[in-house]
Amino acid sequence: MVSWFARRRPEADSRRAEGASVRPRGASAPSTRIDFTELTPDLVPFLGQAAYIQLEMFENLSRAVALAPDLGAKERLSASAGVALRKHHALIEQLRRLGAEPAEVMAPFAPALDAFRRATAGSDWWEMLLSGYITAGMLDDYFTALASGLSPDARSRVVHILAEDGGAAALVRELATGIAETPGLADRLALWGRRLVGDTLLVARSALRSGSSAAADARIEPVFTELIAAHTRRMDGLGLTA
Amino acid sequence: MVSWFARRRPEADSRRAEGASVRPRGASAPSTRIDFTELTPDLVPFLGQAAYIQLEMFENLSRAVALAPDLGAKERLSASAGVALRKHHALIEQLRRLGAEPAEVMAPFAPALDAFRRATAGSDWWEMLLSGYITAGMLDDYFTALASGLSPDARSRVVHILAEDGGAAALVRELATGIAETPGLADRLALWGRRLVGDTLLVARSALRSGSSAAADARIEPVFTELIAAHTRRMDGLGLTA
């Protein structure tokens, strides 16, 4: 457990108690007041990380497509997988425009992100779905915030790519039905959600230009606060304790 | 082994011996001279079958993405998976335009097509790739030909959807490299290709409106001849005996 996580929790809880409404993605006010100069990686590694994360999201979602219990769920989840794949390919396209070889750029990030995917894959259908919802939501928000440190042109393209909606709808629908119909599932998924948020924040932290220095941690803190608040709203929306 | 298969083989071989060039998809001349009235299913089940086949292709390809031995292959195969997924969603969109519920329409075809996918999944990486190349190529060609029996408007939309290119390039590239570098692989894949063509023709036959009657078999025969000729060209292109 990293320290900011424990520190942020009460604030996230108080936001929830106030019934904070869900804000549009990337509109998190605090992040715009942060100087991202020493936080955001250069454009090429930024795109490489973001693209590989979408590929991992796609892999998890295509596994969910394969394992879907009925054709309706399979069909809806295939739309979610399509969104992650489109984001991946759009980010790859940005790399190609810069003359970078996507596989080479992504390679340094693969070991840690593969480990992250395995750690958050979940041991059953419900954990897999919650992971797809929570980790993708947090990381899309995070890379959208981190894009503030890119040139205005690059930032605008990245924000546009990550803003594509529709990936979460099928996951929320399946999860809501499962939680309503399955006694005990809400408690189990609440625990799993806590595990997911911890692992995801560690990935977010490792994506910083300067790695995990104390100075970087302090500067990025408001962004993490927002991520946790948004996470809490997602969990609330499913009736799960964050 | 079904009878037309044995009957068609000599002709396919003679075409290959003549060095027939690869024709654009759906341009198979004989199929346009066939009366498809009693062969092509109604539009809704036609779209349901075609859409579910693309979903199966997507599942196979996303499995290949997950198992890819390196990031370059993973990235290229993800583009192939994207093509199958786009075809699936475009066909689903056609169903929705007709007011049909895609999951309901696809359901009757799922058991046979799931069995087909399992039978053609392959026991290793190379068989998986050859299956993705051969079965998708034949079935796209087949449904393009069968679309001749739809209304001109529906036919044009279906042909356009199935004509999206780019799904095969990554598979061919991986296969060609593997065959060049791996002693014995060409012989093994030649055998696997024969199995694939047999299973795929059985799926094609079962998709006919009238099922597998002798009259339907006789009428669809020229289409199968074309399919086998195109298959032979694909195998030739990889240096494999068809």
CSV table of C-alpha atoms in Angstrom, one decimal:
chain,number,residue,atom,x,y,z
A,1,MET,CA,0.0,0.0,0.0
A,2,VAL,CA,1.5,3.3,-1.0
A,3,SER,CA,1.2,6.3,1.3
A,4,TRP,CA,-0.9,8.7,-0.8
A,5,PHE,CA,-3.5,6.0,-1.1
A,6,ALA,CA,-4.1,6.0,2.7
A,7,ARG,CA,-3.9,9.8,2.8
A,8,ARG,CA,-6.4,10.3,0.0
A,9,ARG,CA,-9.1,8.0,1.2
A,10,PRO,CA,-10.9,10.2,3.7
A,11,GLU,CA,-11.1,13.0,1.1
A,12,ALA,CA,-12.5,10.6,-1.5
A,13,ASP,CA,-15.0,9.4,1.1
A,14,SER,CA,-16.1,13.0,1.9
A,15,ARG,CA,-16.6,13.7,-1.8
A,16,ARG,CA,-18.8,10.7,-2.1
A,17,ALA,CA,-20.8,11.7,0.9
A,18,GLU,CA,-21.5,15.1,-0.8
A,19,GLY,CA,-22.8,13.1,-3.7
A,20,ALA,CA,-20.3,14.6,-6.2
A,21,SER,CA,-21.6,14.1,-9.7
A,22,VAL,CA,-19.5,12.3,-12.3
A,23,ARG,CA,-17.5,14.8,-14.2
A,24,PRO,CA,-16.6,14.4,-17.8
A,25,ARG,CA,-13.3,12.7,-18.4
A,26,GLY,CA,-10.3,14.8,-18.4
A,27,ALA,CA,-12.1,17.7,-16.9
A,28,SER,CA,-10.5,17.3,-13.5
A,29,ALA,CA,-9.8,20.8,-12.4
A,30,PRO,CA,-6.8,20.3,-10.1
A,31,SER,CA,-4.7,18.6,-12.8
A,32,THR,CA,-4.8,21.8,-14.9
A,33,ARG,CA,-3.1,23.7,-12.2
A,34,ILE,CA,-0.2,21.3,-12.0
A,35,ASP,CA,3.1,22.0,-13.7
A,36,PHE,CA,3.5,18.8,-15.7
A,37,THR,CA,6.9,19.7,-17.2
A,38,GLU,CA,8.9,17.3,-15.1
A,39,LEU,CA,6.1,14.7,-14.8
A,40,THR,CA,5.0,13.9,-18.3
A,41,PRO,CA,7.3,11.7,-20.4
A,42,ASP,CA,8.4,12.7,-23.8
A,43,LEU,CA,5.8,12.3,-26.5
A,44,VAL,CA,7.1,9.0,-28.0
A,45,PRO,CA,7.4,7.0,-24.7
A,46,PHE,CA,4.1,8.6,-23.6
A,47,LEU,CA,2.4,7.3,-26.7
A,48,GLY,CA,4.1,3.9,-26.3
A,49,GLN,CA,2.9,3.4,-22.8
A,50,ALA,CA,-0.6,4.6,-23.5
A,51,ALA,CA,-0.8,2.4,-26.6
A,52,TYR,CA,0.4,-0.7,-24.8
A,53,ILE,CA,-2.0,-0.1,-22.0
A,54,GLN,CA,-4.9,-0.1,-24.5
A,55,LEU,CA,-3.6,-3.3,-26.0
A,56,GLU,CA,-3.6,-4.9,-22.6
A,57,MET,CA,-7.2,-3.6,-22.0
A,58,PHE,CA,-8.1,-5.1,-25.4
A,59,GLU,CA,-6.6,-8.5,-24.4
A,60,ASN,CA,-8.6,-8.5,-21.2
A,61,LEU,CA,-11.8,-7.6,-23.0
A,62,SER,CA,-11.3,-10.1,-25.8
A,63,ARG,CA,-10.9,-12.7,-23.1
A,64,ALA,CA,-14.2,-11.6,-21.7
A,65,VAL,CA,-15.8,-11.9,-25.2
A,66,ALA,CA,-14.5,-15.4,-25.4
A,67,LEU,CA,-15.8,-16.4,-22.0
A,68,ALA,CA,-19.2,-14.5,-22.1
A,69,PRO,CA,-22.0,-16.6,-20.7
A,70,ASP,CA,-24.5,-15.7,-23.5
A,71,LEU,CA,-24.5,-14.2,-26.9
A,72,GLY,CA,-26.0,-10.9,-25.9
A,73,ALA,CA,-23.1,-10.3,-23.4
A,74,LYS,CA,-20.6,-11.5,-26.0
A,75,GLU,CA,-21.9,-9.1,-28.6
A,76,ARG,CA,-22.0,-6.1,-26.2
A,77,LEU,CA,-18.5,-6.9,-24.8
A,78,SER,CA,-17.1,-7.2,-28.3
A,79,ALA,CA,-18.1,-3.5,-28.7
A,80,SER,CA,-16.0,-2.7,-25.6
A,81,ALA,CA,-13.1,-4.6,-26.9
A,82,GLY,CA,-13.4,-2.7,-30.2
A,83,VAL,CA,-13.2,0.7,-28.3
A,84,ALA,CA,-9.9,-0.4,-26.6
A,85,LEU,CA,-8.5,-1.7,-29.9
A,86,ARG,CA,-9.4,1.6,-31.7
A,87,LYS,CA,-7.7,3.6,-29.0
A,88,HIS,CA,-4.6,1.4,-29.4
A,89,HIS,CA,-4.5,1.7,-33.1
A,90,ALA,CA,-5.1,5.5,-33.0
A,91,LEU,CA,-2.2,5.9,-30.6
A,92,ILE,CA,0.0,3.6,-32.7
A,93,GLU,CA,-0.9,5.8,-35.7
A,94,GLN,CA,0.4,8.8,-33.8
A,95,LEU,CA,3.7,7.0,-33.2
A,96,ARG,CA,4.0,6.1,-36.9
A,97,ARG,CA,3.4,9.8,-37.8
A,98,LEU,CA,6.5,10.5,-35.7
A,99,GLY,CA,8.5,7.9,-37.6
A,100,ALA,CA,8.7,5.7,-34.5
A,101,GLU,CA,8.5,1.9,-34.7
A,102,PRO,CA,5.6,1.0,-32.3
A,103,ALA,CA,6.8,-2.4,-31.2
A,104,GLU,CA,10.2,-0.9,-30.3
A,105,VAL,CA,8.7,2.0,-28.4
A,106,MET,CA,6.3,-0.3,-26.5
A,107,ALA,CA,8.8,-2.9,-25.6
A,108,PRO,CA,10.3,-1.3,-22.5
A,109,PHE,CA,6.9,-1.0,-20.9
A,110,ALA,CA,5.8,-4.6,-21.7
A,111,PRO,CA,7.2,-6.5,-18.7
A,112,ALA,CA,5.6,-4.3,-16.0
A,113,LEU,CA,2.3,-3.9,-17.9
A,114,ASP,CA,2.1,-7.6,-18.6
A,115,ALA,CA,2.6,-8.2,-14.9
A,116,PHE,CA,-0.1,-5.6,-14.2
A,117,ARG,CA,-2.5,-7.3,-16.6
A,118,ARG,CA,-1.9,-10.7,-15.0
A,119,ALA,CA,-2.3,-9.3,-11.5
A,120,THR,CA,-5.6,-7.6,-12.4
A,121,ALA,CA,-7.0,-10.3,-14.7
A,122,GLY,CA,-9.3,-11.6,-11.9
A,123,SER,CA,-10.1,-15.1,-10.9
A,124,ASP,CA,-13.6,-15.2,-12.3
A,125,TRP,CA,-16.0,-13.6,-14.7
A,126,TRP,CA,-17.1,-10.8,-12.3
A,127,GLU,CA,-13.6,-9.9,-11.3
A,128,MET,CA,-12.5,-9.8,-14.9
A,129,LEU,CA,-15.4,-7.4,-15.7
A,130,LEU,CA,-14.7,-5.1,-12.8
A,131,SER,CA,-11.1,-5.0,-13.7
A,132,GLY,CA,-11.9,-4.0,-17.2
A,133,TYR,CA,-14.1,-1.2,-16.0
A,134,ILE,CA,-11.9,0.2,-13.1
A,135,THR,CA,-8.4,-0.1,-14.6
A,136,ALA,CA,-9.4,1.3,-18.0
A,137,GLY,CA,-11.4,4.1,-16.5
A,138,MET,CA,-8.5,5.2,-14.2
A,139,LEU,CA,-5.8,4.9,-16.7
A,140,ASP,CA,-7.7,6.7,-19.4
A,141,ASP,CA,-8.3,9.5,-17.0
A,142,TYR,CA,-4.7,9.5,-15.9
A,143,PHE,CA,-3.1,9.6,-19.3
A,144,THR,CA,-5.6,12.3,-20.2
A,145,ALA,CA,-4.4,14.4,-17.3
A,146,LEU,CA,-0.8,13.6,-17.9
A,147,ALA,CA,-1.2,14.7,-21.6
A,148,SER,CA,-1.4,18.3,-20.2
A,149,GLY,CA,2.4,18.2,-20.2
A,150,LEU,CA,2.6,17.5,-24.0
A,151,SER,CA,2.6,20.2,-26.7
A,152,PRO,CA,-0.9,21.6,-27.2
A,153,ASP,CA,-1.2,19.9,-30.5
A,154,ALA,CA,-0.2,16.4,-29.2
A,155,ARG,CA,-2.3,16.9,-26.1
A,156,SER,CA,-5.4,17.6,-28.1
A,157,ARG,CA,-4.9,14.5,-30.3
A,158,VAL,CA,-4.3,12.2,-27.3
A,159,VAL,CA,-7.2,13.6,-25.3
A,160,HIS,CA,-9.5,13.1,-28.3
A,161,ILE,CA,-8.3,9.5,-28.7
A,162,LEU,CA,-8.7,8.6,-25.1
A,163,ALA,CA,-12.1,10.3,-24.9
A,164,GLU,CA,-13.9,7.8,-27.1
A,165,ASP,CA,-16.7,6.5,-25.1
A,166,GLY,CA,-18.7,3.4,-25.1
A,167,GLY,CA,-16.2,0.9,-23.7
A,168,ALA,CA,-17.6,0.8,-20.2
A,169,ALA,CA,-21.4,0.5,-20.9
A,170,ALA,CA,-21.4,-3.2,-21.5
A,171,LEU,CA,-19.2,-3.9,-18.5
A,172,VAL,CA,-21.4,-1.8,-16.2
A,173,ARG,CA,-24.6,-3.5,-17.5
A,174,GLU,CA,-23.2,-7.0,-16.9
A,175,LEU,CA,-21.8,-6.1,-13.5
A,176,ALA,CA,-25.0,-4.3,-12.3
A,177,THR,CA,-27.1,-7.4,-13.2
A,178,GLY,CA,-24.7,-9.8,-11.6
A,179,ILE,CA,-24.5,-7.8,-8.4
A,180,ALA,CA,-28.3,-7.5,-8.2
A,181,GLU,CA,-28.7,-11.3,-8.7
A,182,THR,CA,-25.8,-12.8,-6.8
A,183,PRO,CA,-25.8,-12.7,-3.0
A,184,GLY,CA,-22.4,-11.9,-1.6
A,185,LEU,CA,-21.0,-10.7,-4.9
A,186,ALA,CA,-21.0,-7.0,-3.9
A,187,ASP,CA,-18.8,-7.6,-0.9
A,188,ARG,CA,-16.4,-9.7,-2.9
A,189,LEU,CA,-16.2,-7.1,-5.7
A,190,ALA,CA,-15.7,-4.3,-3.2
A,191,LEU,CA,-12.5,-6.0,-1.9
A,192,TRP,CA,-11.4,-6.7,-5.5
A,193,GLY,CA,-12.0,-3.0,-6.4
A,194,ARG,CA,-9.6,-2.0,-3.6
A,195,ARG,CA,-6.9,-4.3,-5.0
A,196,LEU,CA,-7.4,-2.9,-8.4
A,197,VAL,CA,-7.1,0.8,-7.4
A,198,GLY,CA,-3.9,0.1,-5.6
A,199,ASP,CA,-2.3,-1.8,-8.5
A,200,THR,CA,-3.5,0.8,-11.0
A,201,LEU,CA,-2.1,3.7,-9.0
A,202,LEU,CA,1.3,1.9,-8.9
A,203,VAL,CA,1.2,1.7,-12.7
A,204,ALA,CA,0.3,5.4,-12.9
A,205,ARG,CA,3.1,6.4,-10.6
A,206,SER,CA,5.7,4.3,-12.6
A,207,ALA,CA,4.6,6.1,-15.8
A,208,LEU,CA,5.9,9.5,-14.6
A,209,ARG,CA,9.0,10.9,-16.3
A,210,SER,CA,11.0,11.0,-13.1
A,211,GLY,CA,9.8,7.6,-11.9
A,212,SER,CA,8.7,7.5,-8.3
A,213,SER,CA,10.7,10.3,-6.6
A,214,ALA,CA,9.2,12.0,-3.5
A,215,ALA,CA,9.1,15.3,-5.4
A,216,ALA,CA,7.1,13.7,-8.3
A,217,ASP,CA,4.8,12.0,-5.8
A,218,ALA,CA,4.0,15.3,-4.2
A,219,ARG,CA,3.4,17.1,-7.5
A,220,ILE,CA,1.2,14.4,-9.0
A,221,GLU,CA,-0.9,14.0,-5.7
A,222,PRO,CA,-3.8,16.2,-6.8
A,223,VAL,CA,-4.2,14.0,-9.9
A,224,PHE,CA,-4.3,10.9,-7.9
A,225,THR,CA,-6.8,12.5,-5.6
A,226,GLU,CA,-9.0,13.0,-8.6
A,227,LEU,CA,-8.5,9.5,-9.9
A,228,ILE,CA,-9.5,8.1,-6.5
A,229,ALA,CA,-12.6,10.3,-6.4
A,230,ALA,CA,-13.6,9.2,-9.9
A,231,HIS,CA,-13.0,5.6,-8.8
A,232,THR,CA,-15.2,6.0,-5.8
A,233,ARG,CA,-18.0,7.4,-8.1
A,234,ARG,CA,-17.7,4.3,-10.4
A,235,MET,CA,-17.9,2.0,-7.4
A,236,ASP,CA,-20.8,3.9,-6.0
A,237,GLY,CA,-22.6,3.7,-9.3
A,238,LEU,CA,-22.4,-0.1,-9.0
A,239,GLY,CA,-23.5,0.0,-5.3
A,240,LEU,CA,-20.1,-1.1,-4.2
A,241,THR,CA,-18.1,0.2,-1.3
A,242,ALA,CA,-14.9,1.9,-2.6
B,1,MET,CA,-15.0,-36.1,-46.9
B,2,VAL,CA,-17.9,-34.8,-49.0
B,3,SER,CA,-18.3,-35.8,-52.6
B,4,TRP,CA,-17.9,-32.4,-54.3
B,5,PHE,CA,-14.6,-32.0,-52.6
B,6,ALA,CA,-13.2,-35.1,-54.2
B,7,ARG,CA,-14.7,-34.2,-57.5
B,8,ARG,CA,-13.4,-30.6,-57.5
B,9,ARG,CA,-9.9,-31.3,-56.6
B,10,PRO,CA,-8.6,-32.3,-60.1
B,11,GLU,CA,-10.0,-29.1,-61.5
B,12,ALA,CA,-8.5,-27.0,-58.8
B,13,ASP,CA,-5.2,-28.7,-59.5
B,14,SER,CA,-5.4,-27.9,-63.2
B,15,ARG,CA,-6.1,-24.3,-62.4
B,16,ARG,CA,-3.1,-24.1,-60.3
B,17,ALA,CA,-1.0,-25.8,-63.0
B,18,GLU,CA,-2.1,-23.0,-65.4
B,19,GLY,CA,-0.8,-20.5,-62.9
B,20,ALA,CA,-4.2,-18.8,-62.5
B,21,SER,CA,-3.7,-15.3,-61.0
B,22,VAL,CA,-5.4,-14.2,-57.9
B,23,ARG,CA,-8.7,-12.5,-58.6
B,24,PRO,CA,-10.2,-9.8,-56.5
B,25,ARG,CA,-12.5,-11.1,-53.9
B,26,GLY,CA,-16.1,-11.6,-54.9
B,27,ALA,CA,-15.2,-11.3,-58.6
B,28,SER,CA,-15.6,-15.1,-59.2
B,29,ALA,CA,-17.3,-15.2,-62.5
B,30,PRO,CA,-19.2,-18.5,-62.2
B,31,SER,CA,-21.1,-17.5,-59.1
B,32,THR,CA,-22.8,-14.6,-61.0
B,33,ARG,CA,-24.3,-17.1,-63.5
B,34,ILE,CA,-25.9,-19.1,-60.7
B,35,ASP,CA,-29.6,-18.7,-59.7
B,36,PHE,CA,-29.2,-18.1,-56.0
B,37,THR,CA,-33.0,-17.8,-55.3
B,38,GLU,CA,-33.2,-21.1,-53.6
B,39,LEU,CA,-29.7,-21.0,-52.1
B,40,THR,CA,-29.3,-17.7,-50.3
B,41,PRO,CA,-31.0,-17.5,-46.9
B,42,ASP,CA,-33.3,-14.6,-46.1
B,43,LEU,CA,-31.5,-11.4,-45.3
B,44,VAL,CA,-31.8,-11.6,-41.5
B,45,PRO,CA,-30.4,-15.1,-41.0
B,46,PHE,CA,-27.9,-14.4,-43.7
B,47,LEU,CA,-26.6,-11.4,-41.7
B,48,GLY,CA,-26.8,-13.4,-38.5
B,49,GLN,CA,-24.6,-16.2,-39.8
B,50,ALA,CA,-22.1,-13.9,-41.5
B,51,ALA,CA,-21.9,-11.7,-38.3
B,52,TYR,CA,-21.3,-14.7,-36.0
B,53,ILE,CA,-18.6,-16.0,-38.3
B,54,GLN,CA,-16.8,-12.7,-38.1
B,55,LEU,CA,-17.1,-12.8,-34.3
B,56,GLU,CA,-15.6,-16.3,-34.3
B,57,MET,CA,-12.8,-15.1,-36.6
B,58,PHE,CA,-12.2,-12.2,-34.1
B,59,GLU,CA,-12.0,-14.7,-31.2
B,60,ASN,CA,-9.4,-16.8,-33.0
B,61,LEU,CA,-7.4,-13.7,-33.9
B,62,SER,CA,-7.6,-12.1,-30.5
B,63,ARG,CA,-6.2,-15.4,-29.1
B,64,ALA,CA,-3.4,-15.1,-31.6
B,65,VAL,CA,-2.8,-11.5,-30.3
B,66,ALA,CA,-2.6,-12.8,-26.7
B,67,LEU,CA,-0.2,-15.6,-27.7
B,68,ALA,CA,2.0,-13.6,-30.1
B,69,PRO,CA,5.7,-14.4,-29.6
B,70,ASP,CA,6.8,-10.8,-29.9
B,71,LEU,CA,5.4,-7.3,-29.8
B,72,GLY,CA,5.7,-6.7,-33.5
B,73,ALA,CA,3.6,-9.8,-34.3
B,74,LYS,CA,1.2,-8.8,-31.5
B,75,GLU,CA,0.7,-5.4,-32.9
B,76,ARG,CA,0.3,-6.6,-36.5
B,77,LEU,CA,-2.2,-9.3,-35.5
B,78,SER,CA,-4.2,-6.8,-33.5
B,79,ALA,CA,-4.8,-5.0,-36.8
B,80,SER,CA,-6.2,-8.3,-38.2
B,81,ALA,CA,-8.4,-8.8,-35.2
B,82,GLY,CA,-9.7,-5.3,-35.7
B,83,VAL,CA,-10.7,-6.0,-39.3
B,84,ALA,CA,-12.8,-9.0,-38.2
B,85,LEU,CA,-14.3,-7.1,-35.4
B,86,ARG,CA,-15.3,-4.2,-37.7
B,87,LYS,CA,-16.9,-6.6,-40.2
B,88,HIS,CA,-18.8,-8.2,-37.3
B,89,HIS,CA,-20.0,-4.8,-36.0
B,90,ALA,CA,-20.9,-3.6,-39.5
B,91,LEU,CA,-23.1,-6.7,-40.1
B,92,ILE,CA,-24.6,-6.3,-36.7
B,93,GLU,CA,-25.5,-2.7,-37.6
B,94,GLN,CA,-27.3,-4.0,-40.7
B,95,LEU,CA,-29.3,-6.3,-38.4
B,96,ARG,CA,-30.2,-3.4,-36.1
B,97,ARG,CA,-31.4,-1.3,-39.1
B,98,LEU,CA,-33.8,-4.1,-39.8
B,99,GLY,CA,-35.1,-4.0,-36.3
B,100,ALA,CA,-33.6,-7.5,-35.5
B,101,GLU,CA,-32.0,-8.3,-32.2
B,102,PRO,CA,-28.5,-9.5,-33.1
B,103,ALA,CA,-28.0,-12.0,-30.3
B,104,GLU,CA,-31.4,-13.7,-31.1
B,105,VAL,CA,-30.6,-13.9,-34.8
B,106,MET,CA,-27.1,-15.3,-34.2
B,107,ALA,CA,-28.2,-17.8,-31.6
B,108,PRO,CA,-29.3,-20.7,-33.9
B,109,PHE,CA,-25.9,-20.6,-35.7
B,110,ALA,CA,-23.8,-20.6,-32.5
B,111,PRO,CA,-23.5,-24.3,-31.7
B,112,ALA,CA,-22.3,-25.4,-35.2
B,113,LEU,CA,-20.0,-22.4,-35.6
B,114,ASP,CA,-18.6,-22.8,-32.1
B,115,ALA,CA,-17.8,-26.4,-32.9
B,116,PHE,CA,-16.2,-25.2,-36.2
B,117,ARG,CA,-14.1,-22.7,-34.4
B,118,ARG,CA,-12.9,-25.3,-31.9
B,119,ALA,CA,-12.2,-27.8,-34.7
B,120,THR,CA,-10.2,-25.3,-36.7
B,121,ALA,CA,-8.5,-23.5,-33.7
B,122,GLY,CA,-5.2,-25.4,-34.3
B,123,SER,CA,-2.9,-27.1,-31.8
B,124,ASP,CA,-0.1,-24.6,-32.1
B,125,TRP,CA,0.7,-21.1,-33.2
B,126,TRP,CA,1.3,-21.9,-36.8
B,127,GLU,CA,-1.9,-23.9,-37.2
B,128,MET,CA,-3.8,-21.1,-35.5
B,129,LEU,CA,-2.4,-18.6,-38.0
B,130,LEU,CA,-3.1,-20.7,-41.0
B,131,SER,CA,-6.6,-21.3,-39.8
B,132,GLY,CA,-7.2,-17.6,-39.4
B,133,TYR,CA,-6.0,-17.0,-43.0
B,134,ILE,CA,-7.7,-19.9,-44.8
B,135,THR,CA,-11.1,-20.1,-43.0
B,136,ALA,CA,-11.7,-16.3,-43.1
B,137,GLY,CA,-10.6,-16.0,-46.7
B,138,MET,CA,-12.9,-18.8,-47.9
B,139,LEU,CA,-15.9,-17.7,-45.8
B,140,ASP,CA,-15.6,-14.1,-46.8
B,141,ASP,CA,-15.5,-15.2,-50.5
B,142,TYR,CA,-18.4,-17.5,-49.9
B,143,PHE,CA,-20.7,-15.1,-48.2
B,144,THR,CA,-19.8,-12.5,-50.9
B,145,ALA,CA,-20.9,-15.0,-53.6
B,146,LEU,CA,-24.0,-16.0,-51.6
B,147,ALA,CA,-24.9,-12.3,-51.3
B,148,SER,CA,-25.8,-12.4,-55.0
B,149,GLY,CA,-29.1,-13.9,-53.9
B,150,LEU,CA,-30.0,-10.8,-51.7
B,151,SER,CA,-31.7,-7.7,-53.0
B,152,PRO,CA,-29.3,-5.4,-54.9
B,153,ASP,CA,-29.2,-2.9,-52.1
B,154,ALA,CA,-28.5,-5.5,-49.4
B,155,ARG,CA,-26.0,-7.3,-51.6
B,156,SER,CA,-24.0,-4.1,-52.2
B,157,ARG,CA,-23.8,-3.4,-48.5
B,158,VAL,CA,-22.7,-6.9,-47.6
B,159,VAL,CA,-20.1,-7.1,-50.3
B,160,HIS,CA,-18.7,-3.7,-49.2
B,161,ILE,CA,-18.5,-4.9,-45.6
B,162,LEU,CA,-16.8,-8.2,-46.4
B,163,ALA,CA,-14.4,-6.6,-48.9
B,164,GLU,CA,-12.5,-4.7,-46.2
B,165,ASP,CA,-8.9,-5.8,-46.7
B,166,GLY,CA,-6.0,-5.9,-44.4
B,167,GLY,CA,-6.9,-8.8,-42.2
B,168,ALA,CA,-4.7,-11.4,-43.9
B,169,ALA,CA,-1.5,-9.4,-44.3
B,170,ALA,CA,-0.2,-10.0,-40.8
B,171,LEU,CA,-1.0,-13.7,-41.0
B,172,VAL,CA,0.7,-14.2,-44.3
B,173,ARG,CA,3.8,-12.4,-43.1
B,174,GLU,CA,4.1,-14.5,-39.9
B,175,LEU,CA,3.4,-17.7,-41.8
B,176,ALA,CA,5.9,-17.0,-44.6
B,177,THR,CA,8.6,-16.3,-42.0
B,178,GLY,CA,7.8,-19.4,-40.0
B,179,ILE,CA,7.7,-21.7,-43.0
B,180,ALA,CA,11.0,-20.3,-44.3
B,181,GLU,CA,12.7,-20.8,-40.9
B,182,THR,CA,11.2,-24.0,-39.6
B,183,PRO,CA,12.1,-27.3,-41.2
B,184,GLY,CA,9.1,-29.6,-41.7
B,185,LEU,CA,6.6,-26.9,-41.0
B,186,ALA,CA,5.5,-26.7,-44.7
B,187,ASP,CA,4.5,-30.4,-44.8
B,188,ARG,CA,2.6,-30.2,-41.5
B,189,LEU,CA,0.7,-27.0,-42.6
B,190,ALA,CA,-0.1,-28.6,-46.0
B,191,LEU,CA,-1.9,-31.3,-44.1
B,192,TRP,CA,-3.6,-28.9,-41.8
B,193,GLY,CA,-4.7,-26.8,-44.8
B,194,ARG,CA,-6.6,-29.8,-46.2
B,195,ARG,CA,-8.4,-30.3,-43.0
B,196,LEU,CA,-9.3,-26.6,-42.9
B,197,VAL,CA,-10.7,-26.6,-46.4
B,198,GLY,CA,-12.9,-29.7,-45.7
B,199,ASP,CA,-14.3,-28.2,-42.5
B,200,THR,CA,-14.9,-24.8,-44.0
B,201,LEU,CA,-16.8,-26.3,-47.0
B,202,LEU,CA,-19.0,-28.1,-44.6
B,203,VAL,CA,-19.9,-24.9,-42.9
B,204,ALA,CA,-20.4,-23.2,-46.2
B,205,ARG,CA,-22.8,-26.0,-47.3
B,206,SER,CA,-24.8,-25.9,-44.1
B,207,ALA,CA,-25.3,-22.1,-44.6
B,208,LEU,CA,-27.5,-22.7,-47.7
B,209,ARG,CA,-31.2,-21.9,-47.4
B,210,SER,CA,-32.2,-25.4,-48.3
B,211,GLY,CA,-29.5,-27.1,-46.2
B,212,SER,CA,-27.6,-29.9,-47.8
B,213,SER,CA,-30.0,-31.3,-50.4
B,214,ALA,CA,-28.5,-32.9,-53.6
B,215,ALA,CA,-30.2,-30.2,-55.7
B,216,ALA,CA,-28.6,-27.4,-53.7
B,217,ASP,CA,-25.2,-29.1,-53.8
B,218,ALA,CA,-25.4,-29.3,-57.6
B,219,ARG,CA,-26.4,-25.7,-57.9
B,220,ILE,CA,-23.7,-24.3,-55.6
B,221,GLU,CA,-21.0,-26.5,-57.0
B,222,PRO,CA,-19.4,-23.8,-59.2
B,223,VAL,CA,-19.1,-21.5,-56.2
B,224,PHE,CA,-17.3,-24.3,-54.3
B,225,THR,CA,-15.0,-24.8,-57.3
B,226,GLU,CA,-14.1,-21.1,-57.1
B,227,LEU,CA,-13.5,-21.3,-53.3
B,228,ILE,CA,-11.2,-24.3,-53.7
B,229,ALA,CA,-9.3,-22.5,-56.5
B,230,ALA,CA,-8.8,-19.5,-54.4
B,231,HIS,CA,-7.7,-21.7,-51.5
B,232,THR,CA,-5.2,-23.3,-53.7
B,233,ARG,CA,-3.8,-19.9,-54.7
B,234,ARG,CA,-3.5,-18.9,-51.0
B,235,MET,CA,-1.7,-22.1,-50.2
B,236,ASP,CA,0.6,-21.7,-53.3
B,237,GLY,CA,1.4,-18.2,-52.1
B,238,LEU,CA,2.8,-19.6,-48.9
B,239,GLY,CA,4.6,-22.4,-50.8
B,240,LEU,CA,2.3,-25.0,-49.4
B,241,THR,CA,0.8,-28.0,-51.3
B,242,ALA,CA,-3.0,-27.5,-51.4
